[in-house]
Coordinates of C-alpha atoms in Angstrom, one line a residue:
Chain A
X262 CA 36.3 30.2 67.4
X263 CA 35.0 29.9 63.9
X264 CA 34.6 32.8 61.5
X265 CA 30.8 32.3 61.5
X266 CA 30.5 32.6 65.3
X267 CA 32.6 35.8 65.3
X268 CA 30.3 37.3 62.7
X269 CA 27.2 36.4 64.6
X270 CA 28.8 37.9 67.7
X271 CA 29.4 41.2 65.8
X272 CA 25.8 41.2 64.5
X273 CA 24.5 40.6 68.0
X274 CA 26.7 43.4 69.4
X275 CA 25.6 45.9 66.8
X276 CA 21.9 44.9 67.3
X277 CA 22.4 45.5 71.0
X278 CA 23.8 48.9 70.5
X279 CA 21.3 50.1 68.0
X280 CA 18.2 48.4 69.3
X281 CA 15.4 51.0 69.8
X282 CA 14.6 51.8 73.3
X283 CA 11.5 51.0 75.2
X284 CA 11.1 53.7 77.7
X285 CA 11.4 51.8 80.9
X286 CA 13.8 52.8 83.6
X287 CA 13.9 49.2 84.8
X288 CA 15.5 48.2 81.6
X289 CA 18.3 50.7 81.7
X290 CA 20.6 48.5 83.8
X291 CA 19.4 45.3 82.3
X292 CA 22.7 43.8 80.9
X293 CA 20.8 41.7 78.5
X294 CA 19.2 44.7 76.8
X295 CA 21.8 47.3 77.5
X296 CA 23.0 49.7 74.8
X297 CA 24.2 53.3 74.6
X298 CA 21.1 54.2 72.7
X299 CA 18.6 52.7 75.2
X300 CA 20.6 54.2 78.1
X301 CA 20.4 57.7 76.6
X302 CA 16.9 57.3 75.4
X303 CA 15.7 56.5 78.8
X304 CA 16.9 59.8 80.1
X305 CA 15.1 61.7 77.3
X306 CA 12.5 63.2 79.6
X307 CA 15.2 64.5 81.8
X308 CA 17.1 66.0 78.9
X309 CA 13.9 67.5 77.6
X310 CA 13.2 69.0 81.0
X311 CA 16.6 70.5 81.4
X312 CA 16.6 71.9 77.9
X313 CA 13.3 73.6 78.5
X314 CA 14.6 74.8 81.9
X315 CA 17.7 76.3 80.3
X316 CA 15.8 77.9 77.5
X317 CA 13.2 79.6 79.7
X318 CA 15.1 80.3 82.8
X319 CA 15.8 84.1 82.8
X320 CA 19.4 85.0 82.4
X321 CA 20.9 84.8 85.8
X322 CA 22.8 87.9 87.0
X323 CA 25.6 88.6 86.4
X324 CA 26.6 86.5 83.4
X325 CA 30.3 86.0 83.5
X326 CA 32.5 83.5 81.7
X327 CA 35.1 83.5 84.4
X328 CA 32.8 82.3 87.2
X329 CA 33.1 85.2 89.6
X330 CA 29.5 86.3 89.7
X331 CA 29.2 87.5 93.2
X332 CA 32.3 89.8 93.0
X333 CA 30.9 91.7 90.1
X334 CA 27.5 92.0 91.7
X335 CA 29.0 93.2 94.9
X336 CA 31.0 95.8 92.9
X337 CA 27.9 97.0 91.1
X338 CA 26.0 97.4 94.4
X339 CA 28.9 99.5 95.6
X340 CA 28.6 101.6 92.5
X341 CA 24.9 102.0 93.0
X342 CA 25.5 103.0 96.6
X343 CA 28.0 105.7 95.5
X344 CA 25.6 106.9 92.8
X345 CA 23.0 107.3 95.5
X346 CA 25.2 109.1 98.0
X347 CA 27.2 111.3 95.5
X348 CA 24.6 112.0 92.9
X349 CA 21.0 111.3 93.9
X350 CA 21.4 112.8 97.4
X351 CA 23.6 115.7 96.4
X352 CA 21.6 118.9 97.3
X353 CA 23.1 120.6 94.2
X354 CA 21.8 117.8 91.9
X355 CA 18.4 117.9 93.6
X356 CA 18.1 121.6 93.1
X357 CA 19.1 121.2 89.4
X358 CA 16.4 118.5 88.9
X359 CA 13.8 120.6 90.6
X360 CA 14.7 123.5 88.3
X361 CA 14.5 121.3 85.3
X362 CA 11.1 120.0 86.4
X363 CA 9.8 123.5 86.7
X364 CA 11.1 124.4 83.3
X365 CA 9.9 121.2 81.6
X366 CA 6.5 121.5 83.1
X367 CA 5.6 123.9 80.3
X368 CA 6.4 121.3 77.6
X369 CA 3.3 119.6 76.2
X370 CA 3.3 115.9 75.2
X371 CA 3.4 116.9 71.5
X372 CA 6.4 119.2 72.1
X373 CA 8.3 116.4 73.8
X374 CA 7.5 114.1 70.9
X375 CA 8.9 116.7 68.5
X376 CA 12.1 117.1 70.6
X377 CA 12.5 113.4 70.8
X378 CA 12.1 113.0 67.1
X379 CA 14.6 115.7 66.3
X380 CA 17.0 114.2 68.9
X381 CA 16.9 110.8 67.2
X382 CA 17.2 112.3 63.7
X383 CA 20.1 114.5 64.5
X384 CA 23.5 113.2 63.4
X385 CA 26.0 113.6 66.2
X386 CA 25.7 116.4 68.7
X387 CA 24.0 119.7 67.8
X388 CA 23.6 122.9 69.9
X389 CA 20.4 121.6 71.6
X390 CA 21.9 118.3 72.5
X391 CA 25.2 119.8 73.6
X392 CA 23.3 121.8 76.3
X393 CA 22.5 118.5 78.0
X394 CA 26.1 117.4 77.8
X395 CA 27.7 120.5 79.1
X396 CA 25.4 121.8 81.8
X397 CA 26.2 121.8 85.5
X398 CA 24.5 118.4 86.0
X399 CA 26.3 116.8 83.1
X400 CA 29.7 118.1 84.5
X401 CA 28.8 116.7 87.9
X402 CA 28.0 113.3 86.3
X403 CA 31.3 113.4 84.3
X404 CA 33.2 114.2 87.5
X405 CA 31.5 111.2 89.2
X406 CA 32.3 109.1 86.1
X407 CA 36.0 110.1 86.4
X408 CA 36.1 108.5 89.8
X409 CA 34.0 105.5 88.8
X410 CA 35.7 104.4 85.6
X411 CA 33.6 101.3 85.0
X412 CA 30.6 103.5 84.3
X413 CA 30.5 104.1 80.5
X414 CA 27.4 106.2 80.5
X415 CA 25.4 108.1 83.2
X416 CA 22.3 110.2 82.5
X417 CA 19.4 111.7 84.5
X418 CA 15.8 112.5 83.6
X419 CA 13.2 114.7 85.2
X420 CA 10.0 113.4 86.8
X421 CA 8.4 113.0 83.3
X422 CA 11.3 111.2 81.7
X423 CA 12.8 114.1 79.8
X424 CA 16.6 114.0 79.7
X425 CA 18.2 116.8 81.8
X426 CA 21.9 115.9 81.9
X427 CA 24.1 113.2 80.5
X428 CA 27.7 112.2 80.0
X429 CA 27.2 111.0 76.4
X430 CA 24.6 111.5 73.8
X431 CA 21.7 109.1 74.5
X432 CA 19.8 107.3 71.8
X433 CA 16.7 109.4 72.5
X434 CA 15.5 112.4 74.5
X435 CA 12.4 111.1 76.1
X436 CA 13.0 108.1 78.4
X437 CA 9.6 108.1 80.1
X438 CA 8.2 105.5 77.7
X439 CA 10.9 102.9 78.7
X440 CA 10.0 100.1 81.0
X441 CA 13.1 100.5 83.2
X442 CA 12.2 104.2 83.7
X443 CA 8.7 103.5 84.8
X444 CA 9.9 100.7 87.0
X445 CA 12.5 102.9 88.6
X446 CA 10.0 105.7 89.2
X447 CA 7.2 103.5 90.5
X448 CA 9.4 101.3 92.7
X449 CA 10.3 104.3 94.9
X450 CA 13.2 102.2 96.1
X451 CA 15.8 104.7 97.3
X452 CA 18.5 102.1 97.0
X453 CA 17.8 101.6 93.3
X454 CA 18.2 98.3 91.5
X455 CA 20.4 96.6 88.9
X456 CA 19.3 95.7 85.4
X457 CA 20.1 92.4 83.7
X458 CA 23.5 91.7 82.3
X459 CA 23.5 92.3 78.6
X460 CA 26.1 91.5 76.0
X461 CA 27.2 94.5 74.0
X462 CA 28.4 93.1 70.7
X463 CA 30.2 96.2 69.6
X464 CA 32.2 96.5 72.8
X465 CA 32.6 92.7 73.1
X466 CA 31.7 93.0 76.8
X467 CA 28.8 92.5 79.2
X468 CA 27.3 95.6 80.7
X469 CA 24.7 96.2 83.4
X470 CA 22.5 99.2 83.9
X471 CA 22.1 100.7 87.4
X472 CA 18.8 102.5 88.0
X473 CA 18.0 104.9 90.8
X474 CA 15.1 107.2 91.6
X475 CA 16.0 110.7 92.8
X476 CA 13.9 112.0 95.7
X477 CA 13.2 115.6 96.7
X478 CA 14.7 116.9 100.0
X479 CA 11.8 115.6 102.0
X480 CA 12.3 112.1 100.4
X481 CA 8.6 112.1 99.6
X482 CA 8.4 112.5 95.9
X483 CA 10.4 111.0 93.1
X484 CA 11.6 114.0 91.1
X485 CA 13.8 112.2 88.6
X486 CA 15.6 109.0 87.6
X487 CA 19.2 108.4 87.1
X488 CA 20.6 105.6 84.9
X489 CA 24.2 104.5 84.7
X490 CA 25.7 101.7 82.6
X491 CA 28.7 99.7 84.0
X492 CA 30.9 97.8 81.6
X493 CA 32.4 94.5 82.7
X494 CA 35.4 95.1 80.5
X495 CA 36.1 98.4 82.3
X496 CA 35.8 96.7 85.7
X497 CA 38.4 94.2 84.6
X498 CA 40.6 97.0 83.4
X499 CA 40.6 98.8 86.7
X500 CA 43.5 98.5 89.0
X501 CA 42.8 95.6 91.3
X502 CA 39.6 95.1 89.3
X503 CA 37.2 93.1 91.2
Chain B
X970 CA 11.1 122.2 15.9
X971 CA 8.7 119.4 16.4
X972 CA 11.6 117.0 16.1
X973 CA 13.6 118.8 18.8
X974 CA 10.7 118.7 21.2
X975 CA 10.4 115.0 20.6
X976 CA 14.1 114.6 21.4
X977 CA 13.7 116.7 24.6
X978 CA 10.9 114.4 25.6
X979 CA 13.3 111.5 25.4
X980 CA 16.1 113.3 27.1
X981 CA 14.4 114.4 30.3
X982 CA 13.4 110.8 31.4
X983 CA 16.8 109.6 30.4
X984 CA 18.5 112.2 32.6
X985 CA 16.2 111.4 35.5
X986 CA 16.9 107.7 35.1
X987 CA 20.7 108.3 35.1
X988 CA 20.5 110.6 38.2
X989 CA 18.4 108.0 40.1
X990 CA 20.8 105.3 39.2
X991 CA 23.8 107.5 40.2
X992 CA 22.1 108.4 43.5
X993 CA 21.6 104.7 44.3
X994 CA 25.3 104.0 43.4
X995 CA 26.5 106.9 45.5
X996 CA 24.5 105.6 48.5
X997 CA 26.2 102.2 48.0
X998 CA 29.6 103.9 47.9
X999 CA 28.8 106.0 51.0
X1000 CA 27.5 103.1 53.0
X1001 CA 30.5 100.9 52.2
X1002 CA 32.9 103.7 53.1
X1003 CA 31.0 104.4 56.4
X1004 CA 31.1 100.7 57.2
X1005 CA 34.8 100.6 56.5
X1006 CA 35.4 103.7 58.6
X1007 CA 33.3 102.3 61.5
X1008 CA 35.3 99.1 61.6
X1009 CA 38.6 101.0 61.4
X1010 CA 37.6 103.4 64.2
X1011 CA 36.8 100.4 66.4
X1012 CA 40.1 98.8 65.6
X1013 CA 42.0 102.1 66.2
X1014 CA 40.2 102.6 69.5
X1015 CA 41.1 99.2 70.7
X1016 CA 44.7 99.6 69.6
X1017 CA 44.9 102.8 71.5
X1018 CA 43.3 101.3 74.6
X1019 CA 45.8 98.4 74.4
X1020 CA 48.6 100.9 74.0
X1021 CA 47.4 102.9 77.0
X1022 CA 47.1 99.6 79.0
X1023 CA 50.7 98.7 78.2
X1024 CA 51.9 102.3 79.0
X1025 CA 50.1 102.0 82.4
X1026 CA 51.9 98.8 83.0
X1027 CA 55.2 100.4 82.3
X1028 CA 54.7 103.2 84.8
X1029 CA 53.4 100.7 87.3
X1030 CA 56.6 98.7 86.7
X1031 CA 58.4 101.7 88.2
X1032 CA 56.0 102.6 91.0
X1033 CA 55.7 99.1 92.2
X1034 CA 59.5 98.7 93.0
X1035 CA 59.7 98.1 96.7
X1036 CA 63.4 99.3 96.9
X1037 CA 62.5 102.5 95.2
X1038 CA 59.5 103.1 97.5
X1039 CA 61.7 102.5 100.5
X1040 CA 64.4 104.8 99.3
X1041 CA 61.8 107.5 98.5
X1042 CA 60.1 107.2 101.9
X1043 CA 63.5 107.5 103.7
X1044 CA 64.5 110.3 101.4
X1045 CA 61.4 112.3 102.3
X1046 CA 62.1 111.9 106.0
X1047 CA 65.5 113.5 105.7
X1048 CA 67.5 114.8 102.8
X1049 CA 69.9 112.0 102.2
X1050 CA 72.0 112.2 99.0
X1051 CA 72.9 108.5 99.3
X1052 CA 69.2 107.6 99.0
X1053 CA 68.9 109.9 95.9
X1054 CA 71.9 108.1 94.3
X1055 CA 70.3 104.8 95.1
X1056 CA 67.1 105.9 93.5
X1057 CA 68.9 107.3 90.4
X1058 CA 70.7 103.9 90.0
X1059 CA 67.4 102.1 90.1
X1060 CA 65.8 104.5 87.6
X1061 CA 68.8 104.1 85.3
X1062 CA 68.5 100.3 85.5
X1063 CA 64.8 100.6 84.7
X1064 CA 65.5 103.0 81.7
X1065 CA 68.3 101.0 80.1
X1066 CA 66.1 98.3 78.4
X1067 CA 63.5 100.9 77.4
X1068 CA 64.8 102.3 74.2
X1069 CA 62.0 104.8 73.6
X1070 CA 62.3 106.3 77.1
X1071 CA 64.3 109.4 77.3
X1072 CA 63.8 110.3 80.9
X1073 CA 62.4 108.9 84.2
X1074 CA 61.9 111.2 87.2
X1075 CA 60.2 111.2 90.6
X1076 CA 58.4 114.0 92.2
X1077 CA 57.5 114.4 95.9
X1078 CA 53.9 114.8 97.0
X1079 CA 54.4 118.6 96.7
X1080 CA 55.5 118.4 93.1
X1081 CA 59.2 119.0 93.7
X1082 CA 61.7 117.0 91.7
X1083 CA 63.4 114.3 93.9
X1084 CA 65.4 112.5 91.3
X1085 CA 65.7 112.3 87.6
X1086 CA 67.8 110.3 85.0
X1087 CA 68.6 113.7 83.5
X1088 CA 71.8 115.3 84.7
X1089 CA 70.4 118.7 85.9
X1090 CA 67.0 119.5 87.4
X1091 CA 66.5 122.3 84.8
X1092 CA 66.3 119.7 82.0
X1093 CA 63.4 117.8 83.6
X1094 CA 60.2 117.8 81.5
X1095 CA 57.7 120.3 82.8
X1096 CA 54.6 119.0 84.6
X1097 CA 51.6 121.3 85.0
X1098 CA 49.8 121.6 88.4
X1099 CA 46.6 120.2 86.7
X1100 CA 48.4 117.1 85.5
X1101 CA 50.3 116.6 88.7
X1102 CA 47.1 116.7 90.8
X1103 CA 45.5 114.2 88.5
X1104 CA 48.6 111.9 88.6
X1105 CA 48.5 111.8 92.4
X1106 CA 45.2 109.9 92.0
X1107 CA 45.8 107.6 89.0
X1108 CA 48.1 106.4 86.3
X1109 CA 47.8 108.6 83.2
X1110 CA 49.3 109.2 79.8
X1111 CA 49.8 112.9 78.7
X1112 CA 51.0 114.0 75.3
X1113 CA 53.8 116.5 75.6
X1114 CA 54.5 119.0 72.9
X1115 CA 58.2 119.9 72.6
X1116 CA 60.1 121.9 70.0
X1117 CA 63.1 120.4 68.5
X1118 CA 65.6 121.9 66.2
X1119 CA 65.3 120.6 62.7
X1120 CA 67.6 120.9 59.7
X1121 CA 68.1 124.5 58.6
X1122 CA 67.8 125.9 62.1
X1123 CA 64.0 125.9 62.0
X1124 CA 62.4 124.4 65.1
X1125 CA 59.6 121.9 64.5
X1126 CA 57.0 120.5 66.8
X1127 CA 57.7 117.1 68.2
X1128 CA 55.3 114.9 70.3
X1129 CA 56.3 112.9 73.3
X1130 CA 54.2 111.0 75.8
X1131 CA 54.5 111.6 79.5
X1132 CA 53.4 108.6 81.6
X1133 CA 52.7 109.4 85.2
X1134 CA 51.6 107.3 88.2
X1135 CA 51.4 107.7 91.9
X1136 CA 53.8 106.0 94.5
X1137 CA 51.9 104.6 97.4
X1138 CA 53.3 103.2 100.6
X1139 CA 50.2 101.5 102.1
X1140 CA 47.5 104.1 101.6
X1141 CA 50.0 107.0 101.9
X1142 CA 51.0 108.9 98.8
X1143 CA 54.8 109.3 98.8
X1144 CA 55.4 110.6 95.3
X1145 CA 54.7 110.6 91.6
X1146 CA 56.8 108.9 89.0
X1147 CA 57.1 110.3 85.5
X1148 CA 58.4 108.6 82.4
X1149 CA 58.9 110.5 79.1
X1150 CA 58.8 108.4 75.9
X1151 CA 58.7 109.3 72.2
X1152 CA 55.3 109.0 70.6
X1153 CA 56.3 106.1 68.3
X1154 CA 53.4 104.0 69.5
X1155 CA 50.8 106.7 68.7
X1156 CA 52.5 107.5 65.4
X1157 CA 52.5 103.8 64.5
X1158 CA 48.8 103.7 65.0
X1159 CA 47.9 107.0 63.3
X1160 CA 50.3 106.6 60.4
X1161 CA 48.7 103.3 59.3
X1162 CA 46.6 104.4 56.4
X1163 CA 45.5 101.0 55.2
X1164 CA 42.0 101.1 53.9
X1165 CA 42.0 104.9 54.1
X1166 CA 42.8 105.8 50.5
X1167 CA 44.7 109.0 49.7
X1168 CA 42.9 111.4 52.0
X1169 CA 41.8 109.2 54.9
X1170 CA 43.5 109.5 58.3
X1171 CA 43.2 108.7 62.0
X1172 CA 43.3 111.7 64.2
X1173 CA 43.7 111.8 68.0
X1174 CA 43.1 114.9 70.0
X1175 CA 42.8 115.9 73.6
X1176 CA 40.9 118.8 75.2
X1177 CA 43.1 121.7 76.1
X1178 CA 42.5 124.2 79.0
X1179 CA 40.1 126.3 76.9
X1180 CA 38.2 123.2 76.0
X1181 CA 39.3 123.2 72.3
X1182 CA 40.6 120.2 70.5
X1183 CA 44.4 119.9 70.3
X1184 CA 45.8 117.3 68.0
X1185 CA 48.2 114.8 69.6
X1186 CA 48.9 112.8 66.5
X1187 CA 50.7 113.6 63.3
X1188 CA 48.5 114.8 60.5
X1189 CA 48.5 113.5 57.0
X1190 CA 48.8 117.0 55.6
X1191 CA 51.1 118.7 58.1
X1192 CA 51.8 121.5 55.7
X1193 CA 48.1 122.5 55.5
X1194 CA 47.6 126.0 57.1
X1195 CA 45.0 124.6 59.5
X1196 CA 47.2 121.7 60.7
X1197 CA 48.8 123.5 63.6
X1198 CA 45.6 125.2 64.8
X1199 CA 43.4 123.9 67.6
X1200 CA 39.8 123.3 66.7
X1201 CA 37.5 125.5 68.7
X1202 CA 34.9 123.8 70.8
X1203 CA 32.0 125.7 69.2
X1204 CA 32.7 124.2 65.8
X1205 CA 30.2 121.4 66.3
X1206 CA 30.4 120.1 62.7
X1207 CA 34.0 119.1 63.2
X1208 CA 34.2 115.4 63.9
X1209 CA 36.9 115.9 66.5
X1210 CA 34.6 118.2 68.5
X1211 CA 31.9 115.5 68.2
X1212 CA 34.3 112.9 69.6
X1213 CA 35.3 115.2 72.5
X1214 CA 31.6 115.7 73.1
X1215 CA 31.7 111.9 73.8
X1216 CA 29.7 111.1 70.7
X1217 CA 30.5 107.7 69.2
X1218 CA 29.2 106.9 65.8
X1219 CA 29.2 107.9 62.2
X1220 CA 29.1 111.4 60.7
X1221 CA 28.1 112.2 57.1
X1222 CA 27.7 116.0 57.3
X1223 CA 31.0 116.8 59.0
X1224 CA 33.8 119.1 58.0
X1225 CA 37.3 118.4 59.2
X1226 CA 40.0 120.8 60.5
X1227 CA 40.7 121.8 56.8
X1228 CA 37.1 122.7 56.3
X1229 CA 36.7 119.7 53.8
X1230 CA 33.5 117.7 53.9
X1231 CA 34.3 114.3 55.2
X1232 CA 32.8 111.0 56.1
X1233 CA 33.9 110.1 59.6
X1234 CA 33.7 107.6 62.4
X1235 CA 34.3 109.0 65.8
X1236 CA 35.2 107.4 69.1
X1237 CA 35.9 108.7 72.6
X1238 CA 38.6 107.4 75.0
X1239 CA 37.2 108.0 78.5
X1240 CA 40.5 107.1 80.3
X1241 CA 42.5 110.0 78.9
X1242 CA 39.7 112.3 77.6
X1243 CA 40.9 111.8 74.0
X1244 CA 38.9 111.9 70.8
X1245 CA 39.6 109.5 68.0
X1246 CA 38.4 110.3 64.5
X1247 CA 38.9 108.1 61.4
X1248 CA 37.8 110.1 58.4
X1249 CA 38.1 110.3 54.6
X1250 CA 37.2 113.1 52.2
X1251 CA 33.8 112.8 50.6
X1252 CA 35.4 113.8 47.4
X1253 CA 37.5 110.7 47.3
X1254 CA 34.7 108.3 48.3
X1255 CA 32.4 109.8 45.7
X1256 CA 35.0 110.1 42.9
X1257 CA 33.9 106.9 41.2
X1258 CA 30.3 108.3 41.1
X1259 CA 31.5 111.4 39.5
X1260 CA 33.4 109.4 36.9
X1261 CA 30.4 107.3 36.4
X1262 CA 28.3 110.4 35.9
X1263 CA 30.7 111.7 33.3
X1264 CA 30.7 108.4 31.5
X1265 CA 26.9 108.1 31.7
X1266 CA 26.4 111.5 30.2
X1267 CA 28.9 110.9 27.5
X1268 CA 27.1 107.7 26.6
X1269 CA 23.7 109.5 26.8
X1270 CA 25.0 112.2 24.5
X1271 CA 26.3 109.6 22.0
X1272 CA 23.0 107.7 22.1
X1273 CA 21.1 110.9 21.6
X1274 CA 23.3 111.9 18.7
X1275 CA 22.9 108.5 17.1
X1276 CA 19.2 108.5 17.8
X1277 CA 18.8 112.0 16.4
X1278 CA 20.8 111.1 13.3
X1279 CA 18.7 108.0 12.7
X1280 CA 15.5 109.9 13.5
X1281 CA 16.5 112.7 11.1
X1282 CA 17.2 110.3 8.3
X1283 CA 13.8 108.6 8.8
X1284 CA 12.0 111.9 9.3
X1285 CA 13.4 113.3 6.0
X1286 CA 12.8 110.1 4.1
X1287 CA 9.2 110.0 5.2
X1288 CA 8.9 113.8 4.6

């Protein structure tokens, strides 16, 4: 084989590889016209579709890099069930919520706004905030948390969304303006529901919120809402962590 | 007089400008110190969590020994000294490679001592009823405060860690294991002052029976009169109380156990109900600003003197 023919073969080969595609599926497997570029280019619509699909598909629950989604979800449903039985249906808790509702009834919208503003502005925990972290309800929530160690935060609001007891200082006092709170109250689903898995960058871990409406003793009226946050990191850290 | 008034006219805006500049600089210093403290607090918290994790594994290394569990179960059925000797042998074997462990013991479900690596039962580390009832449910780490004789016959406070965990045979609780170690791990974490200047430190405290904060770590200023005193729960401006209130974040208006204004980053360890505080004196953080203020006013005075000298010369020449 002469040098010239080798060179022409090389040119031909490179031309085949870099020849622009004509978008026709019938040409994909045409050996005469085949090149990596044409091959990939013909799947462009599919790539486009999948990229759009991946971008706009809501984050599936729960997101887990280890590939055990159902185990975590099952675990969270178990926690939600415990929260319902041990907290939302506890007669003591119901009476505390009813008491708080009666007391907070006197608060006007403006007063709630002022309390909320002060709450957000306060650095750390002051006397007002500490009353929500040390009352009977807060102690009950902490006791529950001691036995459910994946829950990093639990708090409860009254029927208007005012905080009435919490294990930690929440970011704000008034929760009634939050979408999850309205959804939890309006859903009237006694079993509650799970939020979406969210990545907490400061804790380097995924967490999921558990929402549950609290009903009065007749199970007719929603008198409050309870929210708990479960950390994936803590679940893994538990003995025999699911 | 007119000339002095003219000088004052110049001085007031100059002072305002200097103060605004210094305020901006102090904010910069404060922010960078807070950022630093926040990062350090997160690091110290994860180091402590890691430490707790490995301590849990150590105690589980004892409670998961099948031979020990079998011996214990048989021992509980009838008082058999041979079984106790077997258990002691296993505990001695387990203790030998652990250089920081001074004692391993086993309690029965009623809290009575079954076996210990210490010679006599009287020497066994005390376990309160509250700790014992908690240890029946889960693995835990409890700081123990002991007094040891120091040079000159004066006894000094020494910290030890008591690791406890339940023994289960199936679902049945058959005992609780205890392991006493020195606090070298905690000390290693808290005595690391990198990035904390001359007054910064990491503090760890637990809640005592009264709900007050009781330090479980060595303090940087142990000779300070407030060092050995618990911080009462009502002192809400103390960063440790904030931490035990489960607040996690930054504090700029806090005063520490010495009553000094500090910048602090606080964290809470849910597993053991411990508060973690990384703090530094405000005085130290803002010292460069004070020095800058001193320098700025010296410069201002010099400029004013020069200005007034030049002004006077011109004034009198024209006059």
